[in-house]
PDB file of C-alpha atoms and ligand atoms in Angstrom:
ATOM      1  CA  UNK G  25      13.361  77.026 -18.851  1.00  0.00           C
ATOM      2  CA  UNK G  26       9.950  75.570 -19.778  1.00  0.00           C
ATOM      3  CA  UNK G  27       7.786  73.390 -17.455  1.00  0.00           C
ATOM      4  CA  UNK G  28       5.462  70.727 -17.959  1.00  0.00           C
ATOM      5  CA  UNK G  29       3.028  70.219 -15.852  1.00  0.00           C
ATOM      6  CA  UNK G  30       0.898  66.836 -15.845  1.00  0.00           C
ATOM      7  CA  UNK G  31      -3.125  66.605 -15.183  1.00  0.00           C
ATOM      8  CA  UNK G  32      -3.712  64.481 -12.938  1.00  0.00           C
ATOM      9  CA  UNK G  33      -7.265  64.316 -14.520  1.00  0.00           C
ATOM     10  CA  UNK G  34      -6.217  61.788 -16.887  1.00  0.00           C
ATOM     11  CA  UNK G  35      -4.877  59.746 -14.362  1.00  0.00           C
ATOM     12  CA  UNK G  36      -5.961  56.533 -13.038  1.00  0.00           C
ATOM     13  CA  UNK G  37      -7.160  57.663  -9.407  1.00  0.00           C
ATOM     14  CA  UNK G  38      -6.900  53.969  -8.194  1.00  0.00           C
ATOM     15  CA  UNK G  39      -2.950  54.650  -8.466  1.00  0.00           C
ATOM     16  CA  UNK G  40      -2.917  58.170  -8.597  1.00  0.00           C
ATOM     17  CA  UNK G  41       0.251  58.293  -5.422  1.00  0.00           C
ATOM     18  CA  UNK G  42       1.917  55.643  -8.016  1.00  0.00           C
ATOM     19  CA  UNK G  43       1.468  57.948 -10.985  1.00  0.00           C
ATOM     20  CA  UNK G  44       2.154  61.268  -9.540  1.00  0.00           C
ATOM     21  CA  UNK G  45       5.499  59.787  -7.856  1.00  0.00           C
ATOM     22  CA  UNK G  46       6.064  58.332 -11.685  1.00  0.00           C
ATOM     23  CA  UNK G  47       5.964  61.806 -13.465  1.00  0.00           C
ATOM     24  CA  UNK G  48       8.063  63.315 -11.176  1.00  0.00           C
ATOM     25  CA  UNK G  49      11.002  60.975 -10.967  1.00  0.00           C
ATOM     26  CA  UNK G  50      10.579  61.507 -15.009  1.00  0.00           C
ATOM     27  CA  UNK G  51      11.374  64.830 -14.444  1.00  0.00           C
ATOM     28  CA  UNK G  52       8.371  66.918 -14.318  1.00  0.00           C
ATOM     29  CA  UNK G  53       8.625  69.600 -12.172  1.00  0.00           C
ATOM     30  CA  UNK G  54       5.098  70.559 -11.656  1.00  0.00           C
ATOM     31  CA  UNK G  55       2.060  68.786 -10.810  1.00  0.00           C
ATOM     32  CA  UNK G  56      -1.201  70.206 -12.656  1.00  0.00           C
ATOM     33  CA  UNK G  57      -4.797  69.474 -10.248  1.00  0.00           C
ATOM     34  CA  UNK G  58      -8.281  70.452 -11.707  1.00  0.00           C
ATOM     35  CA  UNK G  59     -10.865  70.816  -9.123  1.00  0.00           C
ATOM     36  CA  UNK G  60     -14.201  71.369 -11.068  1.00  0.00           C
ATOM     37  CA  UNK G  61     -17.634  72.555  -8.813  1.00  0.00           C
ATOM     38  CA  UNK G  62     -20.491  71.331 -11.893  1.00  0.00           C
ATOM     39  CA  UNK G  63     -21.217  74.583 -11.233  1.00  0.00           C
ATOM     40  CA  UNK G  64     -18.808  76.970 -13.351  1.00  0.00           C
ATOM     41  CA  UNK G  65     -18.144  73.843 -15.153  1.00  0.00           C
ATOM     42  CA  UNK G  66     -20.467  71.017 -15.865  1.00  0.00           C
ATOM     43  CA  UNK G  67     -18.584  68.400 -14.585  1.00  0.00           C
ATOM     44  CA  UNK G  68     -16.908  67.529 -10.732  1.00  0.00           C
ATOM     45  CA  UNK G  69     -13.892  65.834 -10.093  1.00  0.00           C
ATOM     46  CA  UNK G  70     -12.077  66.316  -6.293  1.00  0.00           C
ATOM     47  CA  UNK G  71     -11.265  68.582  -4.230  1.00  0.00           C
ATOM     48  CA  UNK G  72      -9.399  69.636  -0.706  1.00  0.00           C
ATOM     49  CA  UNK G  73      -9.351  65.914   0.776  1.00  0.00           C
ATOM     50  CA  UNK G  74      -7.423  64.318  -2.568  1.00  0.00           C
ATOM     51  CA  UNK G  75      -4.958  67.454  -2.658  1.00  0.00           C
ATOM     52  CA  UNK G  76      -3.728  66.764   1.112  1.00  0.00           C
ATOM     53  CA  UNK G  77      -3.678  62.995   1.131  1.00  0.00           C
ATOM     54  CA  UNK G  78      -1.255  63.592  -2.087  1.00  0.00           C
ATOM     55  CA  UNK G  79       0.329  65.884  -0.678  1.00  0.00           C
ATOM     56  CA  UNK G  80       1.580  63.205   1.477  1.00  0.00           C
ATOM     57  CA  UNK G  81       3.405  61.390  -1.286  1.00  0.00           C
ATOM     58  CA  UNK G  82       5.153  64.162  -3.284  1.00  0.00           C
ATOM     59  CA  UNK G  83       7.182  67.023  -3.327  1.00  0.00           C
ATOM     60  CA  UNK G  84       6.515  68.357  -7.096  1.00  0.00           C
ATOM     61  CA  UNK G  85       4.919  71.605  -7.445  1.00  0.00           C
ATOM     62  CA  UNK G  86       1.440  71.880  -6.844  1.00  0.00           C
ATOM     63  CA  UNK G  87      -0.656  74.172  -9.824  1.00  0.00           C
ATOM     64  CA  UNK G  88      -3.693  74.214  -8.589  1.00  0.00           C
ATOM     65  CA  UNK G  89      -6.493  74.568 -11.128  1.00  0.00           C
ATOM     66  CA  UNK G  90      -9.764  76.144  -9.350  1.00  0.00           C
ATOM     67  CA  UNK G  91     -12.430  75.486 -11.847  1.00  0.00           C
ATOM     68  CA  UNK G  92     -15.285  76.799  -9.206  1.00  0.00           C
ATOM     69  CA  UNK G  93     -17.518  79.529  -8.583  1.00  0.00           C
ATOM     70  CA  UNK G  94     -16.551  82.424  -6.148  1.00  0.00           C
ATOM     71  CA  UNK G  95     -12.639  80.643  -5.785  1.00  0.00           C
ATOM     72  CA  UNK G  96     -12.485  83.723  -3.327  1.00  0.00           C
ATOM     73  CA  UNK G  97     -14.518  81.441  -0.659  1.00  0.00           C
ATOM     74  CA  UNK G  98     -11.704  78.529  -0.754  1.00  0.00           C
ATOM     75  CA  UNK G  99      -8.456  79.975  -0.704  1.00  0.00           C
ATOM     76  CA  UNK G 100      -7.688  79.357   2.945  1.00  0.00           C
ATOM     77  CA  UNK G 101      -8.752  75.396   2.192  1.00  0.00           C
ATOM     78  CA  UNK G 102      -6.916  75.392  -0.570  1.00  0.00           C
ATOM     79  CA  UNK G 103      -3.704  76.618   0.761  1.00  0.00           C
ATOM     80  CA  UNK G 104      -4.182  74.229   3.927  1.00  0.00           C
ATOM     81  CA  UNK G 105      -4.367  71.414   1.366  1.00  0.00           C
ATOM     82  CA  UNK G 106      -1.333  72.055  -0.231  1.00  0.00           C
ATOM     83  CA  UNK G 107      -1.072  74.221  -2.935  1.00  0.00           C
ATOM     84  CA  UNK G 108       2.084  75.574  -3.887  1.00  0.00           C
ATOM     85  CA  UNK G 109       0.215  77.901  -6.427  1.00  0.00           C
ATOM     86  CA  UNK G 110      -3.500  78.811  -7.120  1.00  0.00           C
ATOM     87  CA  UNK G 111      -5.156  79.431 -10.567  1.00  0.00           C
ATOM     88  CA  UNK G 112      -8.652  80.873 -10.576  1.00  0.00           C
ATOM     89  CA  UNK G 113     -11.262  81.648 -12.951  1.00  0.00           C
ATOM     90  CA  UNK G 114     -11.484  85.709 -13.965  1.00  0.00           C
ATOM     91  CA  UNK G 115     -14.730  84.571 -15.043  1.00  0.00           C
ATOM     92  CA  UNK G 116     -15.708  83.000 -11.806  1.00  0.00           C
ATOM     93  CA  UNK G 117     -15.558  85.959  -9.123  1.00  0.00           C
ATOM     94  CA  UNK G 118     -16.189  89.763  -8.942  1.00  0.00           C
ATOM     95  CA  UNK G 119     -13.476  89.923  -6.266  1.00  0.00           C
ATOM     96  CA  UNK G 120     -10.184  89.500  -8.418  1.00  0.00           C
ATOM     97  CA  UNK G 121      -7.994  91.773  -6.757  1.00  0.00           C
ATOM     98  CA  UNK G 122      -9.303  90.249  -3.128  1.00  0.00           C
ATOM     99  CA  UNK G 123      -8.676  87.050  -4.155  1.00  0.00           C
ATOM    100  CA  UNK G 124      -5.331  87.928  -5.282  1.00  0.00           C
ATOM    101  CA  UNK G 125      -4.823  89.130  -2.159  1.00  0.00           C
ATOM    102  CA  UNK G 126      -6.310  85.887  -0.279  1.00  0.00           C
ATOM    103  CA  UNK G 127      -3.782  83.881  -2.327  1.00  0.00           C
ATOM    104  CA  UNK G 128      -0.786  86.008  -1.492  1.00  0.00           C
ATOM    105  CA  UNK G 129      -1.397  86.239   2.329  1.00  0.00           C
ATOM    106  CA  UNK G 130      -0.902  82.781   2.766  1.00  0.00           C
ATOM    107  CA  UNK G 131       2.523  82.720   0.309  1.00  0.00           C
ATOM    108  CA  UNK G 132       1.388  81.012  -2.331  1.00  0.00           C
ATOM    109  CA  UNK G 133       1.675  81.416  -5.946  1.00  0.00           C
ATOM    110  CA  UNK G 134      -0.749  83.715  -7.918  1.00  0.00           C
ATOM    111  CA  UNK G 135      -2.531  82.424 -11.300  1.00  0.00           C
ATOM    112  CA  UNK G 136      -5.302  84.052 -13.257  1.00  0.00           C
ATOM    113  CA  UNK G 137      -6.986  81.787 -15.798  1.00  0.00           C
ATOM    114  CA  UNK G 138      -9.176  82.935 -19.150  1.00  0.00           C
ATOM    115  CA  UNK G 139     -11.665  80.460 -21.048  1.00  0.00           C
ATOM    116  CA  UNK G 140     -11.304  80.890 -24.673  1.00  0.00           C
ATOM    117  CA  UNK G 141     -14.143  83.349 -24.933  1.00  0.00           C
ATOM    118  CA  UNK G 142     -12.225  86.005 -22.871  1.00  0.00           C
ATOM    119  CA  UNK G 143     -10.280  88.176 -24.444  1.00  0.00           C
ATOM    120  CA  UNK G 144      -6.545  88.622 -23.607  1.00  0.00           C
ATOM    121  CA  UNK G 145      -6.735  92.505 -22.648  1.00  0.00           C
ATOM    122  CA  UNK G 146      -8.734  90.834 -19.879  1.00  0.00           C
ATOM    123  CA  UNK G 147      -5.702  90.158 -18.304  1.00  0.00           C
ATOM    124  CA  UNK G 148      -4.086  93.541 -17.937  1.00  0.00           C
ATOM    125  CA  UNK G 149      -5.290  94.953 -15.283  1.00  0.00           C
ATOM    126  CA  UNK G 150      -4.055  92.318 -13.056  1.00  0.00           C
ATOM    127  CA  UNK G 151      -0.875  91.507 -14.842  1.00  0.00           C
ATOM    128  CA  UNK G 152       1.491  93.384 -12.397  1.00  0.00           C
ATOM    129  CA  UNK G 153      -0.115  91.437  -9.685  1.00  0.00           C
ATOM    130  CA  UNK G 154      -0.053  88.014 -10.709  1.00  0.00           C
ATOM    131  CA  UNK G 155       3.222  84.809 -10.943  1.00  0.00           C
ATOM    132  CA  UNK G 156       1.241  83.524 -13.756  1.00  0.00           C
ATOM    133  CA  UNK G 157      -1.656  83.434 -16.536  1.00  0.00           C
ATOM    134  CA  UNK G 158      -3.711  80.279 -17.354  1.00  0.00           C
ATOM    135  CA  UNK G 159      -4.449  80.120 -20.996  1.00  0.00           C
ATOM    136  CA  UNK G 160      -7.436  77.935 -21.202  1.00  0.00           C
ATOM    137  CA  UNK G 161      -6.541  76.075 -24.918  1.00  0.00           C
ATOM    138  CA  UNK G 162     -10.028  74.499 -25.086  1.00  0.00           C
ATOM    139  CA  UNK G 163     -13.366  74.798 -22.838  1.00  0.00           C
ATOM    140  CA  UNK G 164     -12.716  73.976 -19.519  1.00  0.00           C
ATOM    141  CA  UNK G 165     -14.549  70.965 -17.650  1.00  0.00           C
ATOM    142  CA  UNK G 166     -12.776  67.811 -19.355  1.00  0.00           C
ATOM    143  CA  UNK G 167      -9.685  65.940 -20.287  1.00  0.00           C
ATOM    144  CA  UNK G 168      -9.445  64.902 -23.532  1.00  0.00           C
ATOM    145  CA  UNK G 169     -10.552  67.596 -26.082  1.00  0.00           C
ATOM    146  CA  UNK G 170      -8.762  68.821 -29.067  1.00  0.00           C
ATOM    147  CA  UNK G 171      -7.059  72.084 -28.774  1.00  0.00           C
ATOM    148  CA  UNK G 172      -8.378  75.217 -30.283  1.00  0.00           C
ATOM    149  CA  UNK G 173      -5.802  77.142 -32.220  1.00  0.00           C
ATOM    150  CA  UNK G 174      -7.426  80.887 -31.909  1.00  0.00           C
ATOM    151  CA  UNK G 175      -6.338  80.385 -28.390  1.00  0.00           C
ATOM    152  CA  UNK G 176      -2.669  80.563 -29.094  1.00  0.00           C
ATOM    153  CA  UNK G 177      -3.297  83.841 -30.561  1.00  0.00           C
ATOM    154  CA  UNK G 178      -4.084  85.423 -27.045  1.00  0.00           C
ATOM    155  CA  UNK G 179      -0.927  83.586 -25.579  1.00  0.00           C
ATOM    156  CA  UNK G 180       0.953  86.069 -28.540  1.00  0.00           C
ATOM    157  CA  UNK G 181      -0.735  88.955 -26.738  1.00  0.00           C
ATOM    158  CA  UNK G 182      -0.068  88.207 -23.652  1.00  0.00           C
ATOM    159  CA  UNK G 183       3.592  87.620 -23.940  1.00  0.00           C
ATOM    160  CA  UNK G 184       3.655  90.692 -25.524  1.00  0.00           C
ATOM    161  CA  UNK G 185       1.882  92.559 -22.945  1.00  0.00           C
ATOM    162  CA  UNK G 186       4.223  90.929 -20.524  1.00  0.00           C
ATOM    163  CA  UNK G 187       7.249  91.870 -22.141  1.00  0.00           C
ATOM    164  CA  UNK G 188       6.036  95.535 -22.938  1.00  0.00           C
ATOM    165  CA  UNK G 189       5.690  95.626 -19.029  1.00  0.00           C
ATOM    166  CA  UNK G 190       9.045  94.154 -18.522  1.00  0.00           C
ATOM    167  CA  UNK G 191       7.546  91.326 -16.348  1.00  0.00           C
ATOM    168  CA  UNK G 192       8.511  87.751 -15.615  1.00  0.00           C
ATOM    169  CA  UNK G 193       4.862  86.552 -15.487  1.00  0.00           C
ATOM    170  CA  UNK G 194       4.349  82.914 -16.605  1.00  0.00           C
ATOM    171  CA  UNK G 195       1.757  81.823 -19.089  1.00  0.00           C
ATOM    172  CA  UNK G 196       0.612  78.297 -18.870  1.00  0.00           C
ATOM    173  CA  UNK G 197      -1.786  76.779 -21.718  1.00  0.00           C
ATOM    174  CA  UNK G 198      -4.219  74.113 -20.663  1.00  0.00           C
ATOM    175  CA  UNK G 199      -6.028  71.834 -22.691  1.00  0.00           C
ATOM    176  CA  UNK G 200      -5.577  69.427 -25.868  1.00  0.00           C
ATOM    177  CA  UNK G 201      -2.101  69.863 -26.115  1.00  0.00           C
ATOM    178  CA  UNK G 202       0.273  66.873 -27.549  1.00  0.00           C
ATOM    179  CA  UNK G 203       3.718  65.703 -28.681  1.00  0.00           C
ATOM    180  CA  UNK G 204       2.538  67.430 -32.016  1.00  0.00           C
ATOM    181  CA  UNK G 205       1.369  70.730 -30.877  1.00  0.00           C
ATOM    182  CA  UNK G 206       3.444  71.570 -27.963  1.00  0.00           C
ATOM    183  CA  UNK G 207       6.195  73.553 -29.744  1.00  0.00           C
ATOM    184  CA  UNK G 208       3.142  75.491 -31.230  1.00  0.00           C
ATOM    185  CA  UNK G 209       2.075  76.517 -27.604  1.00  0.00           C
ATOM    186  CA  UNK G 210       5.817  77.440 -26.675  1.00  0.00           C
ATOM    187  CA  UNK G 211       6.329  79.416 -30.086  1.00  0.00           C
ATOM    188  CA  UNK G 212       3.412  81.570 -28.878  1.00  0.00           C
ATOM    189  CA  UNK G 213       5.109  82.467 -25.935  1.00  0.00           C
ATOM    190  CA  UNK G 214       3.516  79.308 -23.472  1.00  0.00           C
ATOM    191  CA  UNK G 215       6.362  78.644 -20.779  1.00  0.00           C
ATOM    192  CA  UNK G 216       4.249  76.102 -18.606  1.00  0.00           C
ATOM    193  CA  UNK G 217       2.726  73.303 -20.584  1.00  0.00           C
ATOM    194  CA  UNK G 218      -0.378  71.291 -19.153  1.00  0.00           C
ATOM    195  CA  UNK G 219      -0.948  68.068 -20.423  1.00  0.00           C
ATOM    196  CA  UNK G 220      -3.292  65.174 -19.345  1.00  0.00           C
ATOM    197  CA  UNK G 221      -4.227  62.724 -21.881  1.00  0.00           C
ATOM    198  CA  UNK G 222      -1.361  62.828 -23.606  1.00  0.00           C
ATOM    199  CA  UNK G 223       0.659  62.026 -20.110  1.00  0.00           C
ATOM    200  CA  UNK G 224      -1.206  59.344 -18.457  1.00  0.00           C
ATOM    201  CA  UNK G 225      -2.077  56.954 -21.451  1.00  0.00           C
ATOM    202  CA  UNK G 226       0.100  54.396 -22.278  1.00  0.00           C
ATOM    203  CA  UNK G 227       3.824  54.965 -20.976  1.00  0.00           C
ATOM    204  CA  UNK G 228       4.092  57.727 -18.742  1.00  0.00           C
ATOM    205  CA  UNK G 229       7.747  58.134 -18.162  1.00  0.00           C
ATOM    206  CA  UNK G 230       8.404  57.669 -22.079  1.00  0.00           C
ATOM    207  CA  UNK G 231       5.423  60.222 -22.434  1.00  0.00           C
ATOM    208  CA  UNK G 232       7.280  62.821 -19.764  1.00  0.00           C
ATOM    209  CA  UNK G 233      10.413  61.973 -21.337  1.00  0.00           C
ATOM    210  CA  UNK G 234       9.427  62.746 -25.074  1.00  0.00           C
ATOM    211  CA  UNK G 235       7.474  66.142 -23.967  1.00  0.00           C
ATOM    212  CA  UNK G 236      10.606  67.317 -22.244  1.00  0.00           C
ATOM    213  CA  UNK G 237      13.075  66.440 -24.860  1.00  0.00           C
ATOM    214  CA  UNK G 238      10.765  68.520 -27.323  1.00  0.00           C
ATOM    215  CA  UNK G 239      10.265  71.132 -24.745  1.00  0.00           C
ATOM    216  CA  UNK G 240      14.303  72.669 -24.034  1.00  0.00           C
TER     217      UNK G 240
HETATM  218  C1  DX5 Z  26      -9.758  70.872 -18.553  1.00  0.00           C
HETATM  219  C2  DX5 Z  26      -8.628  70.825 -17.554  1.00  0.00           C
HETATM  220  C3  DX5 Z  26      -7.352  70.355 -18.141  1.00  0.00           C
HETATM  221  C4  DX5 Z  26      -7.354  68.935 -18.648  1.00  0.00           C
HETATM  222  C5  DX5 Z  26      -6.312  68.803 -19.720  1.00  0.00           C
HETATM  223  O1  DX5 Z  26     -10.835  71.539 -18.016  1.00  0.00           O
HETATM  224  O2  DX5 Z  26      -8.397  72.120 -17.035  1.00  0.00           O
HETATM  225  O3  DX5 Z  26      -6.276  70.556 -17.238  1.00  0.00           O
HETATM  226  O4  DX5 Z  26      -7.106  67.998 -17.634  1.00  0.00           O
HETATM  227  O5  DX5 Z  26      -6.427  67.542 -20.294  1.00  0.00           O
HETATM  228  P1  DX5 Z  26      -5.935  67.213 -21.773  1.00  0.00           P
HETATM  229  O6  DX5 Z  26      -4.456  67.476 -21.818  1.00  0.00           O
HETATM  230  O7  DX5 Z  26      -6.300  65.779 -21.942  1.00  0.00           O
HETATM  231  O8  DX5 Z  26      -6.684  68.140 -22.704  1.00  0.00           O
HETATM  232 ZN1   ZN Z  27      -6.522  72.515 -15.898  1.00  0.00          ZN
END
Protein backbone atom coordinates (compact mmCIF):
# COMPACT_ATOMS: atom_id res chain seq x y z
CA UNK A 1 0.00 0.00 0.00
CA UNK A 2 1.61 3.31 -1.01
CA UNK A 3 1.13 6.65 0.84
CA UNK A 4 1.07 10.09 -0.14
CA UNK A 5 1.95 12.43 1.94
CA UNK A 6 1.15 16.29 1.25
CA UNK A 7 3.66 19.39 2.12
CA UNK A 8 2.13 21.56 3.80
CA UNK A 9 4.86 24.00 2.49
CA UNK A 10 2.95 24.71 -0.50
CA UNK A 11 0.06 25.49 1.33
CA UNK A 12 -1.65 28.65 1.89
CA UNK A 13 -0.87 29.18 5.76
CA UNK A 14 -3.83 31.70 5.99
CA UNK A 15 -6.07 28.39 5.62
CA UNK A 16 -3.68 25.91 6.37
CA UNK A 17 -6.54 23.98 9.24
CA UNK A 18 -8.91 24.31 5.95
CA UNK A 19 -6.36 22.65 3.69
CA UNK A 20 -4.92 20.05 5.87
CA UNK A 21 -8.65 18.91 6.89
CA UNK A 22 -9.17 19.04 2.78
CA UNK A 23 -6.34 16.47 1.94
CA UNK A 24 -7.31 14.23 4.38
CA UNK A 25 -11.00 13.79 3.78
CA UNK A 26 -9.43 13.21 0.04
CA UNK A 27 -7.86 10.42 1.36
CA UNK A 28 -4.37 11.12 2.22
CA UNK A 29 -3.22 9.35 4.94
CA UNK A 30 -0.22 11.26 5.93
CA UNK A 31 0.52 14.75 6.52
CA UNK A 32 4.18 15.85 5.32
CA UNK A 33 5.66 19.21 7.72
CA UNK A 34 9.09 20.82 6.81
CA UNK A 35 10.56 22.73 9.58
CA UNK A 36 13.71 24.47 8.08
CA UNK A 37 16.41 26.37 10.79
CA UNK A 38 18.28 28.86 7.72
CA UNK A 39 20.84 27.21 9.22
CA UNK A 40 21.25 23.58 7.59
CA UNK A 41 19.08 25.05 5.03
CA UNK A 42 18.95 28.56 3.80
CA UNK A 43 15.57 29.20 4.25
CA UNK A 44 12.93 29.10 7.64
CA UNK A 45 9.53 28.21 7.62
CA UNK A 46 7.72 27.07 11.28
CA UNK A 47 8.22 25.18 13.78
CA UNK A 48 6.83 23.57 17.31
CA UNK A 49 3.94 26.30 17.81
CA UNK A 50 2.27 25.62 14.04
CA UNK A 51 2.69 21.68 14.56
CA UNK A 52 0.50 21.76 17.94
CA UNK A 53 -2.09 24.34 17.02
CA UNK A 54 -2.65 21.80 13.89
CA UNK A 55 -2.53 19.27 15.71
CA UNK A 56 -5.71 20.51 17.03
CA UNK A 57 -7.59 20.12 13.78
CA UNK A 58 -6.48 16.70 12.42
CA UNK A 59 -5.96 13.28 12.94
CA UNK A 60 -3.73 12.35 9.68
CA UNK A 61 -0.34 11.19 10.27
CA UNK A 62 2.15 13.55 11.17
CA UNK A 63 5.84 13.07 9.01
CA UNK A 64 7.72 15.35 10.43
CA UNK A 65 10.49 16.78 8.26
CA UNK A 66 13.45 18.23 10.61
CA UNK A 67 15.44 20.27 8.22
CA UNK A 68 17.73 21.72 11.30
CA UNK A 69 21.00 21.49 12.75
CA UNK A 70 21.73 19.11 15.75
CA UNK A 71 17.70 17.61 15.38
CA UNK A 72 19.12 15.67 18.51
CA UNK A 73 18.40 19.04 20.66
CA UNK A 74 14.48 19.04 19.64
CA UNK A 75 13.17 15.74 19.82
CA UNK A 76 11.39 16.08 23.13
CA UNK A 77 9.62 19.49 21.50
CA UNK A 78 8.96 17.84 18.70
CA UNK A 79 7.24 14.88 20.06
CA UNK A 80 5.24 17.27 22.56
CA UNK A 81 4.04 19.03 19.39
CA UNK A 82 2.71 16.23 17.79
CA UNK A 83 4.61 14.20 15.70
CA UNK A 84 3.53 10.90 14.90
CA UNK A 85 6.99 10.30 13.16
CA UNK A 86 10.36 12.22 12.98
CA UNK A 87 12.72 12.53 9.92
CA UNK A 88 16.15 14.01 10.52
CA UNK A 89 19.04 15.03 8.61
CA UNK A 90 22.17 12.25 8.66
CA UNK A 91 23.92 15.20 7.56
CA UNK A 92 22.81 17.40 10.37
CA UNK A 93 24.10 15.58 13.69
CA UNK A 94 27.08 13.41 14.85
CA UNK A 95 24.68 11.71 17.28
CA UNK A 96 22.57 9.40 14.86
CA UNK A 97 22.20 6.48 16.88
CA UNK A 98 21.26 8.92 20.10
CA UNK A 99 18.89 10.56 18.26
CA UNK A 100 17.40 7.44 17.16
CA UNK A 101 17.15 6.64 20.44
CA UNK A 102 15.57 10.18 21.55
CA UNK A 103 12.91 9.51 18.89
CA UNK A 104 12.06 6.02 20.01
CA UNK A 105 11.78 6.77 23.80
CA UNK A 106 8.99 8.87 23.33
CA UNK A 107 7.11 6.17 20.70
CA UNK A 108 7.34 7.83 17.80
CA UNK A 109 8.23 6.89 14.39
CA UNK A 110 11.94 6.77 13.23
CA UNK A 111 13.08 8.50 9.77
CA UNK A 112 16.56 9.09 8.49
CA UNK A 113 16.78 11.54 5.59
CA UNK A 114 19.85 11.87 2.79
CA UNK A 115 20.35 15.12 0.52
CA UNK A 116 21.21 14.11 -2.90
CA UNK A 117 24.92 14.39 -2.34
CA UNK A 118 24.91 11.44 0.18
CA UNK A 119 25.37 8.36 -0.94
CA UNK A 120 22.87 5.50 -0.28
CA UNK A 121 25.41 3.07 1.62
CA UNK A 122 25.06 6.00 4.02
CA UNK A 123 22.12 4.51 5.16
CA UNK A 124 23.19 1.07 6.24
CA UNK A 125 24.39 1.28 9.24
CA UNK A 126 21.24 2.51 10.65
CA UNK A 127 18.87 0.59 8.50
CA UNK A 128 17.92 -2.09 11.16
CA UNK A 129 17.12 0.75 13.41
CA UNK A 130 14.99 2.94 11.56
CA UNK A 131 10.58 2.81 10.30
CA UNK A 132 11.73 4.75 7.40
CA UNK A 133 14.33 6.52 4.90
CA UNK A 134 13.82 10.06 3.47
CA UNK A 135 15.05 10.23 -0.03
CA UNK A 136 15.71 13.84 -0.56
CA UNK A 137 14.67 14.03 -4.68
CA UNK A 138 16.08 17.57 -4.98
CA UNK A 139 18.11 20.02 -2.50
CA UNK A 140 16.35 20.55 0.46
CA UNK A 141 15.17 24.17 1.64
CA UNK A 142 12.18 24.88 -0.92
CA UNK A 143 8.96 23.86 -2.50
CA UNK A 144 8.83 24.00 -5.91
CA UNK A 145 12.00 22.60 -7.63
CA UNK A 146 12.25 20.11 -10.33
CA UNK A 147 13.20 16.67 -9.36
CA UNK A 148 16.59 15.25 -9.94
CA UNK A 149 16.53 11.84 -11.52
CA UNK A 150 20.13 10.44 -10.17
CA UNK A 151 18.23 10.46 -6.97
CA UNK A 152 15.94 7.64 -7.87
CA UNK A 153 18.93 5.63 -8.42
CA UNK A 154 19.76 5.54 -4.58
CA UNK A 155 15.97 4.75 -3.84
CA UNK A 156 17.01 1.33 -6.22
CA UNK A 157 19.73 0.75 -3.64
CA UNK A 158 18.06 1.19 -0.89
CA UNK A 159 15.17 -1.04 -1.58
CA UNK A 160 17.56 -3.41 -2.35
CA UNK A 161 19.48 -3.12 0.74
CA UNK A 162 16.19 -3.35 2.50
CA UNK A 163 15.07 -6.36 0.96
CA UNK A 164 18.58 -8.13 1.19
CA UNK A 165 18.00 -7.46 5.01
CA UNK A 166 14.54 -8.76 4.89
CA UNK A 167 13.19 -5.46 6.40
CA UNK A 168 9.92 -3.58 6.14
CA UNK A 169 11.64 -0.14 6.23
CA UNK A 170 9.79 2.61 4.28
CA UNK A 171 11.43 4.89 1.79
CA UNK A 172 9.79 8.17 1.21
CA UNK A 173 11.09 10.57 -1.75
CA UNK A 174 10.75 14.27 -1.22
CA UNK A 175 10.93 16.88 -3.62
CA UNK A 176 9.71 17.83 -7.32
CA UNK A 177 7.63 15.03 -7.70
CA UNK A 178 4.26 15.23 -10.00
CA UNK A 179 1.31 13.45 -11.63
CA UNK A 180 4.06 12.67 -14.33
CA UNK A 181 6.86 11.36 -12.33
CA UNK A 182 5.32 9.67 -9.45
CA UNK A 183 5.13 6.12 -10.87
CA UNK A 184 8.92 6.76 -11.61
CA UNK A 185 9.54 7.26 -7.77
CA UNK A 186 7.33 4.08 -6.92
CA UNK A 187 9.09 1.92 -9.75
CA UNK A 188 12.31 2.65 -7.84
CA UNK A 189 11.07 1.20 -4.90
CA UNK A 190 9.49 4.83 -3.19
CA UNK A 191 6.43 3.61 -0.96
CA UNK A 192 5.70 7.14 0.66
CA UNK A 193 5.32 9.91 -1.84
CA UNK A 194 5.81 13.69 -0.74
CA UNK A 195 4.31 16.17 -2.73
CA UNK A 196 3.75 19.97 -2.24
CA UNK A 197 3.32 22.01 -5.23
CA UNK A 198 1.78 19.69 -7.08
CA UNK A 199 -0.97 19.25 -4.05
CA UNK A 200 -1.85 22.64 -2.99
CA UNK A 201 -2.18 24.54 -6.41
CA UNK A 202 -5.25 24.66 -8.00
CA UNK A 203 -7.77 21.79 -6.87
CA UNK A 204 -6.60 19.96 -4.04
CA UNK A 205 -9.01 17.16 -3.64
CA UNK A 206 -8.90 16.52 -7.59
CA UNK A 207 -5.00 16.83 -7.08
CA UNK A 208 -5.15 14.04 -3.99
CA UNK A 209 -7.56 12.21 -5.94
CA UNK A 210 -5.50 11.90 -9.29
CA UNK A 211 -2.09 11.07 -7.23
CA UNK A 212 -3.87 8.25 -5.50
CA UNK A 213 -5.61 6.78 -8.42
CA UNK A 214 -2.02 6.67 -10.12
CA UNK A 215 -0.49 5.54 -6.94
CA UNK A 216 -2.44 1.70 -6.16
C1 LIG B 1 11.96 20.72 0.40
C2 LIG B 1 10.91 20.07 1.28
C3 LIG B 1 9.83 19.42 0.50
C4 LIG B 1 8.99 20.34 -0.34
C5 LIG B 1 8.41 19.56 -1.48
O1 LIG B 1 13.04 21.09 1.17
O2 LIG B 1 11.51 19.08 2.08
O3 LIG B 1 9.01 18.63 1.35
O4 LIG B 1 7.95 20.94 0.39
O5 LIG B 1 7.77 20.44 -2.34
P1 LIG B 1 7.53 20.13 -3.89
O6 LIG B 1 6.69 18.89 -3.97
O7 LIG B 1 6.86 21.36 -4.38
O8 LIG B 1 8.90 19.90 -4.50
ZN1 LIG C 1 10.20 17.62 3.15
Amino acid sequence: MNILSPSILAADFSRLGEQIREVEHAGAKYLHIDVMDGVFVPSISFGMPVISSIRNCSDIFFDVHLMIEKPEHYIHEFADSGADLINFHLEATEEVVGTIEKIRFRGKKVGITIKPATPAKAVEPYLKLVDMVLVMTVEPGFGGQKLMPECLDKVREIRAMVMEKGLHTDIEVDGGIRLDNVEQALEAGANVIVSGSAVFRDNITKNVEKFMARMN
